[in-house]
mmCIF file of C-alpha atoms and ligand atoms in Angstrom:
data_model
loop_
_atom_site.group_PDB
_atom_site.id
_atom_site.type_symbol
_atom_site.label_atom_id
_atom_site.label_comp_id
_atom_site.label_asym_id
_atom_site.label_seq_id
_atom_site.Cartn_x
_atom_site.Cartn_y
_atom_site.Cartn_z
ATOM 1 C CA MET N 30 67.746 -36.252 56.217
ATOM 2 C CA SER N 31 64.471 -35.162 55.038
ATOM 3 C CA HIS N 32 63.784 -33.298 51.850
ATOM 4 C CA SER N 33 62.311 -30.712 53.815
ATOM 5 C CA SER N 34 65.503 -29.874 56.175
ATOM 6 C CA ALA N 35 67.907 -30.045 52.828
ATOM 7 C CA TRP N 36 65.678 -26.622 51.023
ATOM 8 C CA ILE N 37 65.946 -25.536 54.770
ATOM 9 C CA THR N 38 69.665 -25.548 54.749
ATOM 10 C CA LEU N 39 69.953 -24.128 51.543
ATOM 11 C CA GLU N 40 67.602 -21.074 52.566
ATOM 12 C CA GLU N 41 70.052 -20.860 55.725
ATOM 13 C CA THR N 42 73.015 -20.698 53.472
ATOM 14 C CA TYR N 43 71.935 -18.467 50.808
ATOM 15 C CA TYR N 44 69.031 -16.186 51.512
ATOM 16 C CA ALA N 45 68.898 -12.915 52.934
ATOM 17 C CA GLN N 46 68.208 -14.153 56.906
ATOM 18 C CA THR N 47 65.274 -10.985 57.005
ATOM 19 C CA VAL N 48 62.087 -13.398 57.636
ATOM 20 C CA ARG N 49 61.365 -15.794 60.571
ATOM 21 C CA ARG N 50 59.735 -18.603 58.868
ATOM 22 C CA GLN N 51 58.047 -21.591 59.662
ATOM 23 C CA PRO N 52 60.187 -25.187 59.141
ATOM 24 C CA VAL N 53 57.482 -25.794 56.297
ATOM 25 C CA VAL N 54 58.827 -26.129 52.918
ATOM 26 C CA LEU N 55 55.783 -25.671 50.597
ATOM 27 C CA VAL N 56 55.768 -27.289 46.898
ATOM 28 C CA ARG N 57 52.343 -27.667 46.159
ATOM 29 C CA GLY N 58 48.731 -26.071 46.559
ATOM 30 C CA GLN N 59 45.191 -26.860 45.502
ATOM 31 C CA GLY N 60 42.273 -24.904 47.148
ATOM 32 C CA CYS N 61 42.439 -24.381 50.401
ATOM 33 C CA ARG N 62 45.397 -27.642 50.784
ATOM 34 C CA VAL N 63 48.954 -27.093 50.310
ATOM 35 C CA TRP N 64 51.797 -29.936 50.414
ATOM 36 C CA ASP N 65 55.226 -29.875 51.768
ATOM 37 C CA ALA N 66 58.196 -31.009 49.959
ATOM 38 C CA ASP N 67 58.323 -34.710 52.382
ATOM 39 C CA GLY N 68 54.507 -34.909 50.865
ATOM 40 C CA LYS N 69 52.738 -34.102 54.137
ATOM 41 C CA GLU N 70 49.630 -32.036 53.662
ATOM 42 C CA TYR N 71 47.903 -29.149 55.561
ATOM 43 C CA LEU N 72 45.052 -26.725 55.592
ATOM 44 C CA ASP N 73 46.328 -23.628 54.759
ATOM 45 C CA LEU N 74 44.483 -20.899 56.834
ATOM 46 C CA VAL N 75 47.649 -18.166 55.772
ATOM 47 C CA ALA N 76 46.698 -18.454 52.497
ATOM 48 C CA GLY N 77 49.874 -16.390 51.324
ATOM 49 C CA TRP N 78 49.156 -13.650 53.934
ATOM 50 C CA ALA N 79 45.261 -12.975 52.761
ATOM 51 C CA VAL N 80 46.003 -13.062 49.443
ATOM 52 C CA ASN N 81 44.889 -16.470 47.584
ATOM 53 C CA ASN N 82 41.462 -15.444 48.288
ATOM 54 C CA LEU N 83 40.258 -18.392 45.844
ATOM 55 C CA GLY N 84 42.324 -20.584 47.047
ATOM 56 C CA HIS N 85 45.507 -22.403 45.394
ATOM 57 C CA CYS N 86 45.811 -22.556 41.693
ATOM 58 C CA HIS N 87 41.909 -22.098 40.850
ATOM 59 C CA PRO N 88 41.453 -23.117 37.344
ATOM 60 C CA VAL N 89 39.956 -19.875 36.527
ATOM 61 C CA VAL N 90 43.370 -17.866 37.487
ATOM 62 C CA THR N 91 45.409 -20.591 36.294
ATOM 63 C CA HIS N 92 43.914 -20.517 33.074
ATOM 64 C CA ALA N 93 44.151 -17.262 32.766
ATOM 65 C CA ILE N 94 47.606 -16.703 33.435
ATOM 66 C CA ALA N 95 48.433 -19.958 30.876
ATOM 67 C CA GLU N 96 46.742 -18.026 28.471
ATOM 68 C CA GLN N 97 48.205 -14.813 29.170
ATOM 69 C CA ALA N 98 51.701 -15.892 29.173
ATOM 70 C CA ASP N 99 51.019 -17.403 25.340
ATOM 71 C CA THR N 100 49.844 -14.351 24.421
ATOM 72 C CA LEU N 101 51.796 -11.272 25.477
ATOM 73 C CA VAL N 102 53.428 -10.770 29.173
ATOM 74 C CA GLN N 103 54.958 -7.407 29.189
ATOM 75 C CA THR N 104 55.113 -4.470 27.137
ATOM 76 C CA SER N 105 55.974 -0.923 28.456
ATOM 77 C CA ASN N 106 53.221 1.433 29.664
ATOM 78 C CA GLN N 107 54.646 3.465 26.991
ATOM 79 C CA PHE N 108 51.687 1.451 25.064
ATOM 80 C CA TYR N 109 48.023 0.216 25.932
ATOM 81 C CA THR N 110 47.412 -3.154 26.931
ATOM 82 C CA THR N 111 44.279 -4.645 27.209
ATOM 83 C CA PRO N 112 43.678 -6.977 30.326
ATOM 84 C CA GLN N 113 44.996 -3.683 32.297
ATOM 85 C CA LEU N 114 41.925 -1.718 31.147
ATOM 86 C CA LEU N 115 39.481 -4.650 31.300
ATOM 87 C CA LEU N 116 40.732 -4.968 35.207
ATOM 88 C CA ALA N 117 40.517 -1.238 35.412
ATOM 89 C CA GLN N 118 37.217 -0.825 34.110
ATOM 90 C CA LEU N 119 35.845 -3.905 36.495
ATOM 91 C CA LEU N 120 36.976 -2.489 39.713
ATOM 92 C CA VAL N 121 35.695 1.089 38.829
ATOM 93 C CA GLU N 122 32.476 -0.200 37.974
ATOM 94 C CA HIS N 123 32.148 -1.933 41.510
ATOM 95 C CA SER N 124 33.534 0.484 43.500
ATOM 96 C CA CYS N 125 33.219 4.386 44.460
ATOM 97 C CA LEU N 126 36.504 5.156 42.850
ATOM 98 C CA GLN N 127 36.882 6.502 39.087
ATOM 99 C CA ARG N 128 40.819 6.351 38.591
ATOM 100 C CA VAL N 129 42.999 3.210 39.053
ATOM 101 C CA PHE N 130 46.640 3.156 38.983
ATOM 102 C CA PHE N 131 48.438 -0.635 38.921
ATOM 103 C CA GLY N 132 51.678 -1.186 40.682
ATOM 104 C CA ASN N 133 53.359 -4.631 41.982
ATOM 105 C CA SER N 134 52.813 -4.705 45.323
ATOM 106 C CA GLY N 135 51.017 -3.203 48.595
ATOM 107 C CA ALA N 136 53.823 -1.130 49.610
ATOM 108 C CA GLU N 137 53.847 0.185 46.058
ATOM 109 C CA ALA N 138 50.235 1.109 46.142
ATOM 110 C CA ASN N 139 50.478 2.898 49.444
ATOM 111 C CA GLU N 140 53.636 5.130 48.067
ATOM 112 C CA GLY N 141 51.466 6.103 44.725
ATOM 113 C CA ALA N 142 48.328 7.054 47.441
ATOM 114 C CA LEU N 143 51.077 9.203 49.578
ATOM 115 C CA LYS N 144 52.563 10.492 46.612
ATOM 116 C CA LEU N 145 48.607 11.747 45.302
ATOM 117 C CA ALA N 146 48.069 13.155 48.451
ATOM 118 C CA ARG N 147 51.339 15.245 48.720
ATOM 119 C CA LYS N 148 50.432 16.396 45.135
ATOM 120 C CA TYR N 149 46.680 17.182 46.182
ATOM 121 C CA GLY N 150 48.281 19.376 49.608
ATOM 122 C CA ARG N 151 50.376 21.425 47.358
ATOM 123 C CA GLN N 152 47.478 22.004 44.523
ATOM 124 C CA GLN N 153 44.386 22.220 47.016
ATOM 125 C CA ARG N 154 45.680 23.055 50.943
ATOM 126 C CA GLY N 155 48.515 25.325 50.550
ATOM 127 C CA GLY N 156 51.111 22.763 50.577
ATOM 128 C CA ALA N 157 49.842 20.755 53.454
ATOM 129 C CA TYR N 158 51.835 17.318 53.179
ATOM 130 C CA GLU N 159 51.174 15.348 56.833
ATOM 131 C CA VAL N 160 49.178 12.223 56.994
ATOM 132 C CA ILE N 161 47.479 11.421 60.084
ATOM 133 C CA THR N 162 47.765 7.580 60.406
ATOM 134 C CA ALA N 163 47.050 4.980 63.242
ATOM 135 C CA TYR N 164 49.124 3.364 65.525
ATOM 136 C CA ASN N 165 49.501 -0.513 64.978
ATOM 137 C CA SER N 166 48.506 -0.218 61.708
ATOM 138 C CA PHE N 167 50.868 -1.601 58.626
ATOM 139 C CA HIS N 168 51.253 0.231 55.216
ATOM 140 C CA GLY N 169 54.007 -1.331 54.044
ATOM 141 C CA ARG N 170 58.119 -1.695 54.737
ATOM 142 C CA THR N 171 59.366 0.826 51.848
ATOM 143 C CA MET N 172 60.550 4.356 53.363
ATOM 144 C CA ALA N 173 57.251 6.034 53.161
ATOM 145 C CA THR N 174 55.117 3.626 53.875
ATOM 146 C CA LEU N 175 57.319 2.276 56.892
ATOM 147 C CA ALA N 176 57.131 5.984 58.207
ATOM 148 C CA ALA N 177 53.212 5.484 57.630
ATOM 149 C CA THR N 178 52.808 2.580 59.558
ATOM 150 C CA GLY N 179 52.470 2.922 63.104
ATOM 151 C CA GLN N 180 54.475 0.332 64.963
ATOM 152 C CA PRO N 181 57.573 1.592 65.946
ATOM 153 C CA HIS N 182 59.564 -1.738 66.247
ATOM 154 C CA TYR N 183 59.429 -1.879 62.458
ATOM 155 C CA GLN N 184 60.861 1.731 62.202
ATOM 156 C CA GLU N 185 63.740 1.884 65.110
ATOM 157 C CA ALA N 186 66.650 0.471 62.472
ATOM 158 C CA PHE N 187 65.957 2.665 59.842
ATOM 159 C CA VAL N 188 65.651 6.310 61.361
ATOM 160 C CA PRO N 189 65.560 8.913 60.144
ATOM 161 C CA LEU N 190 61.984 8.139 58.879
ATOM 162 C CA GLN N 191 60.445 9.976 56.097
ATOM 163 C CA PRO N 192 59.195 13.273 57.561
ATOM 164 C CA GLY N 193 55.153 14.067 57.112
ATOM 165 C CA PHE N 194 53.328 11.263 59.502
ATOM 166 C CA VAL N 195 51.926 11.710 62.444
ATOM 167 C CA HIS N 196 50.135 8.576 64.271
ATOM 168 C CA VAL N 197 47.123 8.464 66.493
ATOM 169 C CA PRO N 198 45.307 5.590 68.390
ATOM 170 C CA TYR N 199 43.102 3.579 66.467
ATOM 171 C CA ASN N 200 39.188 3.458 66.789
ATOM 172 C CA ASN N 201 39.810 7.203 68.381
ATOM 173 C CA VAL N 202 38.348 10.291 66.094
ATOM 174 C CA GLU N 203 39.010 12.641 68.816
ATOM 175 C CA ALA N 204 42.817 11.983 68.554
ATOM 176 C CA ILE N 205 42.321 12.654 64.491
ATOM 177 C CA MET N 206 40.544 15.884 65.511
ATOM 178 C CA GLN N 207 43.184 16.994 68.011
ATOM 179 C CA THR N 208 46.186 15.877 65.751
ATOM 180 C CA THR N 209 44.933 17.383 62.674
ATOM 181 C CA THR N 210 46.637 21.205 61.932
ATOM 182 C CA ASP N 211 46.763 23.323 58.688
ATOM 183 C CA LYS N 212 49.634 20.714 57.701
ATOM 184 C CA THR N 213 47.483 17.874 57.575
ATOM 185 C CA VAL N 214 46.189 16.505 53.842
ATOM 186 C CA ALA N 215 44.983 13.231 54.692
ATOM 187 C CA VAL N 216 44.149 10.780 57.033
ATOM 188 C CA MET N 217 45.082 6.736 55.901
ATOM 189 C CA LEU N 218 43.260 4.321 58.045
ATOM 190 C CA GLU N 219 42.701 -0.083 57.409
ATOM 191 C CA PRO N 220 38.590 -0.564 57.912
ATOM 192 C CA VAL N 221 40.115 -3.389 60.270
ATOM 193 C CA GLN N 222 43.704 -3.329 61.494
ATOM 194 C CA GLY N 223 44.976 -6.754 59.874
ATOM 195 C CA GLU N 224 49.035 -7.206 60.785
ATOM 196 C CA GLY N 225 48.278 -4.783 63.898
ATOM 197 C CA GLY N 226 46.371 -7.919 65.504
ATOM 198 C CA VAL N 227 42.686 -8.117 63.775
ATOM 199 C CA ASN N 228 41.597 -4.701 64.933
ATOM 200 C CA ILE N 229 37.981 -3.935 64.673
ATOM 201 C CA PRO N 230 36.991 -0.265 65.114
ATOM 202 C CA ASP N 231 33.396 0.316 66.441
ATOM 203 C CA ASP N 232 30.901 0.177 63.745
ATOM 204 C CA ASP N 233 30.694 4.067 63.298
ATOM 205 C CA TYR N 234 34.415 4.960 63.331
ATOM 206 C CA LEU N 235 34.844 5.493 59.730
ATOM 207 C CA GLN N 236 31.613 7.425 59.396
ATOM 208 C CA ARG N 237 32.825 9.648 62.209
ATOM 209 C CA VAL N 238 36.431 10.187 60.459
ATOM 210 C CA ARG N 239 34.655 10.548 57.249
ATOM 211 C CA ALA N 240 32.684 13.520 58.586
ATOM 212 C CA TRP N 241 35.668 15.180 59.778
ATOM 213 C CA CYS N 242 37.799 14.699 56.479
ATOM 214 C CA ASP N 243 34.695 16.462 54.692
ATOM 215 C CA ALA N 244 34.662 18.855 57.604
ATOM 216 C CA GLN N 245 37.857 19.672 57.078
ATOM 217 C CA GLY N 246 38.605 18.892 53.279
ATOM 218 C CA LEU N 247 41.149 16.308 53.967
ATOM 219 C CA LEU N 248 41.356 13.251 52.097
ATOM 220 C CA LEU N 249 40.047 9.993 53.328
ATOM 221 C CA ILE N 250 42.855 7.313 52.058
ATOM 222 C CA LEU N 251 41.485 3.651 53.120
ATOM 223 C CA ASP N 252 44.168 1.082 52.962
ATOM 224 C CA GLU N 253 42.392 -1.984 51.855
ATOM 225 C CA ILE N 254 45.245 -4.007 50.780
ATOM 226 C CA GLN N 255 44.136 -6.629 53.073
ATOM 227 C CA THR N 256 40.360 -5.909 53.777
ATOM 228 C CA GLY N 257 39.865 -5.430 50.091
ATOM 229 C CA MET N 258 38.500 -8.070 47.259
ATOM 230 C CA GLY N 259 35.909 -9.707 49.771
ATOM 231 C CA ARG N 260 37.823 -10.657 52.563
ATOM 232 C CA LEU N 261 35.616 -8.670 55.300
ATOM 233 C CA GLY N 262 32.411 -9.968 53.410
ATOM 234 C CA SER N 263 31.851 -7.129 50.980
ATOM 235 C CA LEU N 264 33.942 -6.532 48.221
ATOM 236 C CA PHE N 265 35.568 -3.967 49.777
ATOM 237 C CA GLY N 266 35.701 -2.921 53.084
ATOM 238 C CA TYR N 267 34.512 0.585 53.336
ATOM 239 C CA GLN N 268 31.430 -1.187 52.070
ATOM 240 C CA GLU N 269 30.589 -2.563 55.426
ATOM 241 C CA TYR N 270 30.984 0.509 57.454
ATOM 242 C CA GLY N 271 28.950 2.928 55.073
ATOM 243 C CA VAL N 272 31.607 5.367 53.988
ATOM 244 C CA GLU N 273 33.310 6.092 50.551
ATOM 245 C CA PRO N 274 37.091 6.754 50.904
ATOM 246 C CA ASP N 275 38.547 9.290 48.284
ATOM 247 C CA VAL N 276 41.478 7.053 47.708
ATOM 248 C CA MET N 277 41.874 3.385 48.324
ATOM 249 C CA THR N 278 44.595 0.849 47.856
ATOM 250 C CA LEU N 279 44.488 -2.693 47.027
ATOM 251 C CA ALA N 280 46.749 -5.675 46.511
ATOM 252 C CA LYS N 281 47.331 -9.070 48.119
ATOM 253 C CA GLY N 282 43.991 -10.590 47.223
ATOM 254 C CA LEU N 283 43.882 -8.597 44.238
ATOM 255 C CA GLY N 284 46.191 -10.840 42.504
ATOM 256 C CA TYR N 285 44.796 -14.387 43.343
ATOM 257 C CA GLY N 286 48.552 -15.137 44.231
ATOM 258 C CA VAL N 287 50.379 -13.078 41.285
ATOM 259 C CA PRO N 288 51.777 -9.796 42.568
ATOM 260 C CA ILE N 289 50.094 -6.882 41.898
ATOM 261 C CA GLY N 290 48.756 -3.567 43.634
ATOM 262 C CA ALA N 291 46.618 -1.057 42.941
ATOM 263 C CA PHE N 292 45.509 2.626 44.082
ATOM 264 C CA LEU N 293 41.994 3.900 42.649
ATOM 265 C CA ALA N 294 41.153 7.683 43.621
ATOM 266 C CA LYS N 295 37.937 9.739 43.049
ATOM 267 C CA GLU N 296 37.825 11.831 39.937
ATOM 268 C CA ALA N 297 38.331 15.014 41.751
ATOM 269 C CA CYS N 298 41.210 13.631 44.333
ATOM 270 C CA MET N 299 43.277 12.427 41.212
ATOM 271 C CA ALA N 300 45.892 14.923 41.285
ATOM 272 C CA LEU N 301 48.495 13.245 39.621
ATOM 273 C CA ALA N 302 49.218 14.261 35.802
ATOM 274 C CA PRO N 303 51.297 12.600 33.033
ATOM 275 C CA GLY N 304 54.840 12.119 34.053
ATOM 276 C CA ASP N 305 54.004 12.076 38.002
ATOM 277 C CA HIS N 306 53.910 8.576 38.866
ATOM 278 C CA GLY N 307 54.957 4.840 36.579
ATOM 279 C CA SER N 308 56.124 1.541 36.866
ATOM 280 C CA THR N 309 58.012 -0.477 34.403
ATOM 281 C CA PHE N 310 55.823 -3.848 35.309
ATOM 282 C CA GLY N 311 53.162 -1.778 36.841
ATOM 283 C CA GLY N 312 49.452 -3.026 35.188
ATOM 284 C CA ASN N 313 51.687 -5.875 33.083
ATOM 285 C CA ALA N 314 49.365 -8.109 30.910
ATOM 286 C CA LEU N 315 50.134 -10.967 32.562
ATOM 287 C CA THR N 316 48.881 -10.121 36.482
ATOM 288 C CA THR N 317 46.275 -7.993 35.480
ATOM 289 C CA ALA N 318 44.826 -11.092 33.532
ATOM 290 C CA ALA N 319 45.141 -13.146 36.646
ATOM 291 C CA ALA N 320 43.465 -10.004 38.533
ATOM 292 C CA TYR N 321 40.945 -9.792 35.923
ATOM 293 C CA ALA N 322 39.964 -13.425 35.731
ATOM 294 C CA GLY N 323 39.778 -13.833 39.366
ATOM 295 C CA THR N 324 38.104 -11.014 40.450
ATOM 296 C CA LYS N 325 35.262 -11.607 37.661
ATOM 297 C CA TYR N 326 34.762 -15.108 39.213
ATOM 298 C CA LEU N 327 34.750 -13.520 42.640
ATOM 299 C CA ILE N 328 31.989 -10.838 42.040
ATOM 300 C CA GLU N 329 29.899 -12.988 39.587
ATOM 301 C CA HIS N 330 29.841 -15.938 42.222
ATOM 302 C CA ASP N 331 29.393 -13.515 45.096
ATOM 303 C CA ILE N 332 32.481 -15.120 47.055
ATOM 304 C CA PRO N 333 31.727 -12.008 49.713
ATOM 305 C CA ALA N 334 28.442 -13.352 50.496
ATOM 306 C CA HIS N 335 29.884 -16.925 51.434
ATOM 307 C CA VAL N 336 32.662 -15.079 53.453
ATOM 308 C CA LYS N 337 29.541 -13.562 55.781
ATOM 309 C CA ARG N 338 28.389 -17.379 56.072
ATOM 310 C CA MET N 339 31.707 -18.359 56.923
ATOM 311 C CA GLU N 340 32.565 -16.034 59.409
ATOM 312 C CA GLN N 341 29.758 -17.121 61.603
ATOM 313 C CA HIS N 342 30.762 -20.899 61.249
ATOM 314 C CA LEU N 343 34.865 -19.880 61.742
ATOM 315 C CA LEU N 344 33.944 -17.625 64.966
ATOM 316 C CA ALA N 345 31.660 -20.206 66.760
ATOM 317 C CA HIS N 346 33.881 -22.792 66.174
ATOM 318 C CA LEU N 347 37.041 -20.540 67.615
ATOM 319 C CA ARG N 348 34.386 -19.499 70.541
ATOM 320 C CA VAL N 349 33.998 -23.351 71.443
ATOM 321 C CA LEU N 350 37.594 -23.850 71.543
ATOM 322 C CA GLN N 351 37.827 -20.684 73.514
ATOM 323 C CA GLU N 352 35.683 -22.346 76.172
ATOM 324 C CA ARG N 353 37.703 -25.575 75.987
ATOM 325 C CA PHE N 354 40.928 -24.078 76.669
ATOM 326 C CA ALA N 355 41.386 -21.672 79.655
ATOM 327 C CA PHE N 356 44.605 -20.164 78.149
ATOM 328 C CA VAL N 357 42.624 -19.009 75.128
ATOM 329 C CA THR N 358 41.240 -15.435 76.140
ATOM 330 C CA GLY N 359 39.688 -13.764 73.195
ATOM 331 C CA VAL N 360 38.175 -14.655 69.887
ATOM 332 C CA ARG N 361 37.633 -12.012 67.192
ATOM 333 C CA GLY N 362 36.952 -11.502 63.351
ATOM 334 C CA LYS N 363 35.120 -9.776 60.914
ATOM 335 C CA GLY N 364 34.584 -11.704 57.487
ATOM 336 C CA LEU N 365 37.227 -14.426 56.824
ATOM 337 C CA LEU N 366 39.834 -12.077 59.088
ATOM 338 C CA ALA N 367 40.238 -13.352 62.487
ATOM 339 C CA ALA N 368 42.260 -13.873 65.716
ATOM 340 C CA MET N 369 42.771 -15.705 68.594
ATOM 341 C CA GLU N 370 44.224 -14.330 71.970
ATOM 342 C CA PHE N 371 45.982 -16.240 74.794
ATOM 343 C CA ASP N 372 46.916 -15.252 78.255
ATOM 344 C CA GLY N 373 50.598 -15.430 76.996
ATOM 345 C CA ASP N 374 53.557 -15.411 74.669
ATOM 346 C CA LEU N 375 52.234 -19.080 73.305
ATOM 347 C CA ALA N 376 51.729 -17.886 69.495
ATOM 348 C CA SER N 377 54.749 -19.356 68.238
ATOM 349 C CA ARG N 378 54.334 -22.780 70.522
ATOM 350 C CA VAL N 379 50.527 -23.173 68.919
ATOM 351 C CA LEU N 380 51.901 -22.614 65.538
ATOM 352 C CA THR N 381 54.548 -25.221 66.424
ATOM 353 C CA HIS N 382 51.992 -28.022 67.057
ATOM 354 C CA ALA N 383 49.473 -26.579 64.442
ATOM 355 C CA ASN N 384 52.304 -27.265 61.721
ATOM 356 C CA ALA N 385 52.680 -30.659 63.433
ATOM 357 C CA ALA N 386 48.622 -31.432 63.497
ATOM 358 C CA GLY N 387 48.372 -30.103 59.457
ATOM 359 C CA VAL N 388 47.068 -26.882 59.922
ATOM 360 C CA LEU N 389 49.020 -23.816 58.906
ATOM 361 C CA LEU N 390 48.900 -20.533 60.986
ATOM 362 C CA ASN N 391 50.153 -16.994 61.276
ATOM 363 C CA ALA N 392 51.804 -15.408 64.730
ATOM 364 C CA VAL N 393 50.212 -12.054 64.326
ATOM 365 C CA ARG N 394 51.507 -10.971 67.831
ATOM 366 C CA PRO N 395 53.286 -13.201 70.319
ATOM 367 C CA ASN N 396 49.937 -14.140 72.285
ATOM 368 C CA THR N 397 47.704 -13.918 69.373
ATOM 369 C CA VAL N 398 47.416 -16.238 66.098
ATOM 370 C CA ARG N 399 45.343 -14.898 62.830
ATOM 371 C CA PHE N 400 43.335 -17.040 60.293
ATOM 372 C CA MET N 401 42.884 -15.457 56.909
ATOM 373 C CA PRO N 402 41.726 -18.483 54.781
ATOM 374 C CA PRO N 403 40.943 -18.305 51.360
ATOM 375 C CA LEU N 404 37.411 -16.802 50.911
ATOM 376 C CA THR N 405 36.189 -20.346 49.204
ATOM 377 C CA ILE N 406 36.892 -22.308 52.394
ATOM 378 C CA THR N 407 33.962 -24.575 52.801
ATOM 379 C CA ALA N 408 32.043 -25.164 56.219
ATOM 380 C CA GLU N 409 33.565 -28.899 56.042
ATOM 381 C CA GLU N 410 37.056 -27.414 55.492
ATOM 382 C CA ILE N 411 36.424 -25.539 58.625
ATOM 383 C CA ASP N 412 35.493 -28.150 60.812
ATOM 384 C CA GLU N 413 38.607 -30.218 59.754
ATOM 385 C CA ALA N 414 40.851 -26.975 60.365
ATOM 386 C CA VAL N 415 39.562 -26.120 63.972
ATOM 387 C CA ASN N 416 39.805 -29.837 64.905
ATOM 388 C CA ARG N 417 43.440 -30.049 63.579
ATOM 389 C CA LEU N 418 43.705 -26.638 65.979
ATOM 390 C CA GLU N 419 41.942 -28.424 68.877
ATOM 391 C CA VAL N 420 44.855 -31.173 68.593
ATOM 392 C CA ALA N 421 47.396 -28.654 68.618
ATOM 393 C CA LEU N 422 46.139 -26.605 71.503
ATOM 394 C CA THR N 423 45.987 -29.861 73.442
ATOM 395 C CA HIS N 424 49.716 -30.067 73.452
ATOM 396 C CA ILE N 425 49.713 -26.356 75.174
ATOM 397 C CA GLU N 426 47.883 -27.206 78.004
HETATM 398 C C1 LIG O 12 47.153 -3.156 55.330
HETATM 399 C C2 LIG O 12 48.405 -3.537 54.394
HETATM 400 N N1 LIG O 12 49.217 -2.328 53.969
HETATM 401 C C3 LIG O 12 49.979 -2.834 53.122
HETATM 402 C C4 LIG O 12 50.724 -3.942 53.103
HETATM 403 C C5 LIG O 12 51.918 -3.997 52.282
HETATM 404 O O1 LIG O 12 51.907 -4.874 51.340
HETATM 405 P P1 LIG O 12 53.092 -5.629 50.716
HETATM 406 O O2 LIG O 12 54.000 -6.702 51.585
HETATM 407 O O3 LIG O 12 52.342 -6.305 49.403
HETATM 408 O O4 LIG O 12 54.004 -4.549 50.316
HETATM 409 C C6 LIG O 12 50.342 -4.760 53.933
HETATM 410 C C7 LIG O 12 51.022 -6.156 54.033
HETATM 411 O O5 LIG O 12 50.737 -6.919 55.115
HETATM 412 C C8 LIG O 12 49.109 -4.770 54.630
HETATM 413 O O6 LIG O 12 48.631 -5.488 55.242
#
């Protein structure tokens, strides 16, 4: 029995069976590569679900973690801590928002943003509370973010859902206009839908939504949990589309591997006051030290510009595979968030062969695989990953 299968048996015996895992037990990572319990090496194009933006164990991040672990890990937010404030300052100075709150995950970041919208509606819009979100969106797994998520298959087992959400087709401004009522307080969107299948809107979609929100006095909340921190080729996705959100949520890539989330708001929209919101671990010295070190590096080394260059490289190579394999029906992407679509539900078979060939991917839809590598991936590593994917695809023909 391999080392990996022993671990898989342990998981089957003890772990809550809520996740359909790939039969790969990862024990080590460095840059864009990871190794399993049997010593096999893989190129990691999942990157902890678009989290490891500087790759695995980047020295800047590991040093920050080690140093902070040796200094101060957790206090309560009753007291000030310094890494939290340095990170808040860095995010504000490089974004269009002025106030930051740190939590521990994406869902928590969105929960905070939704609470802010509730209070804003109460104070500024006569008790309006409804939030318009899009079909195929993904905003998290907590009760409010599940209700916000526009994918019924995630929701069905958990009804009744929290009220206050209406869903409209993505990339359709008219649908938002028709759905707006005097109960509406906010529109919440991903700049590119990630988990919904890498759905890229028209260039002017967010600008038109912004104009509608301005005309109606609605908050525009952008969920940048997947698109932020360089993923689309700008530090924040909204910069790609020439708009400014009133509220933005971050998580995933903000932590470079450590669990952290944040919501940011314009000063005029920051309706939350002392006592309205809090978190025991949120903004913890350890996680914010890692996030600060990683974000400083990301900005100082202009990793988003590298992402733009690698976008062309990755998409060009994936399109070559599309020409070679008739069952590949589409390739799309923005920055280093890309997808390959098939003419049938082949994604799980592709993953099996990709694992064997040494490249890790995500099956984002039954007929679509998603690519979200570390943002530091090199052209040579992309070439190598695409070669391995090509080997995998030859098994599907
Ligand atoms: C756009 C978006 N929002 C929210 C979330 C939820 O984040 P978390 O899993 O950290 O709660 C995700 C996770 O995939 C996401 O992609």
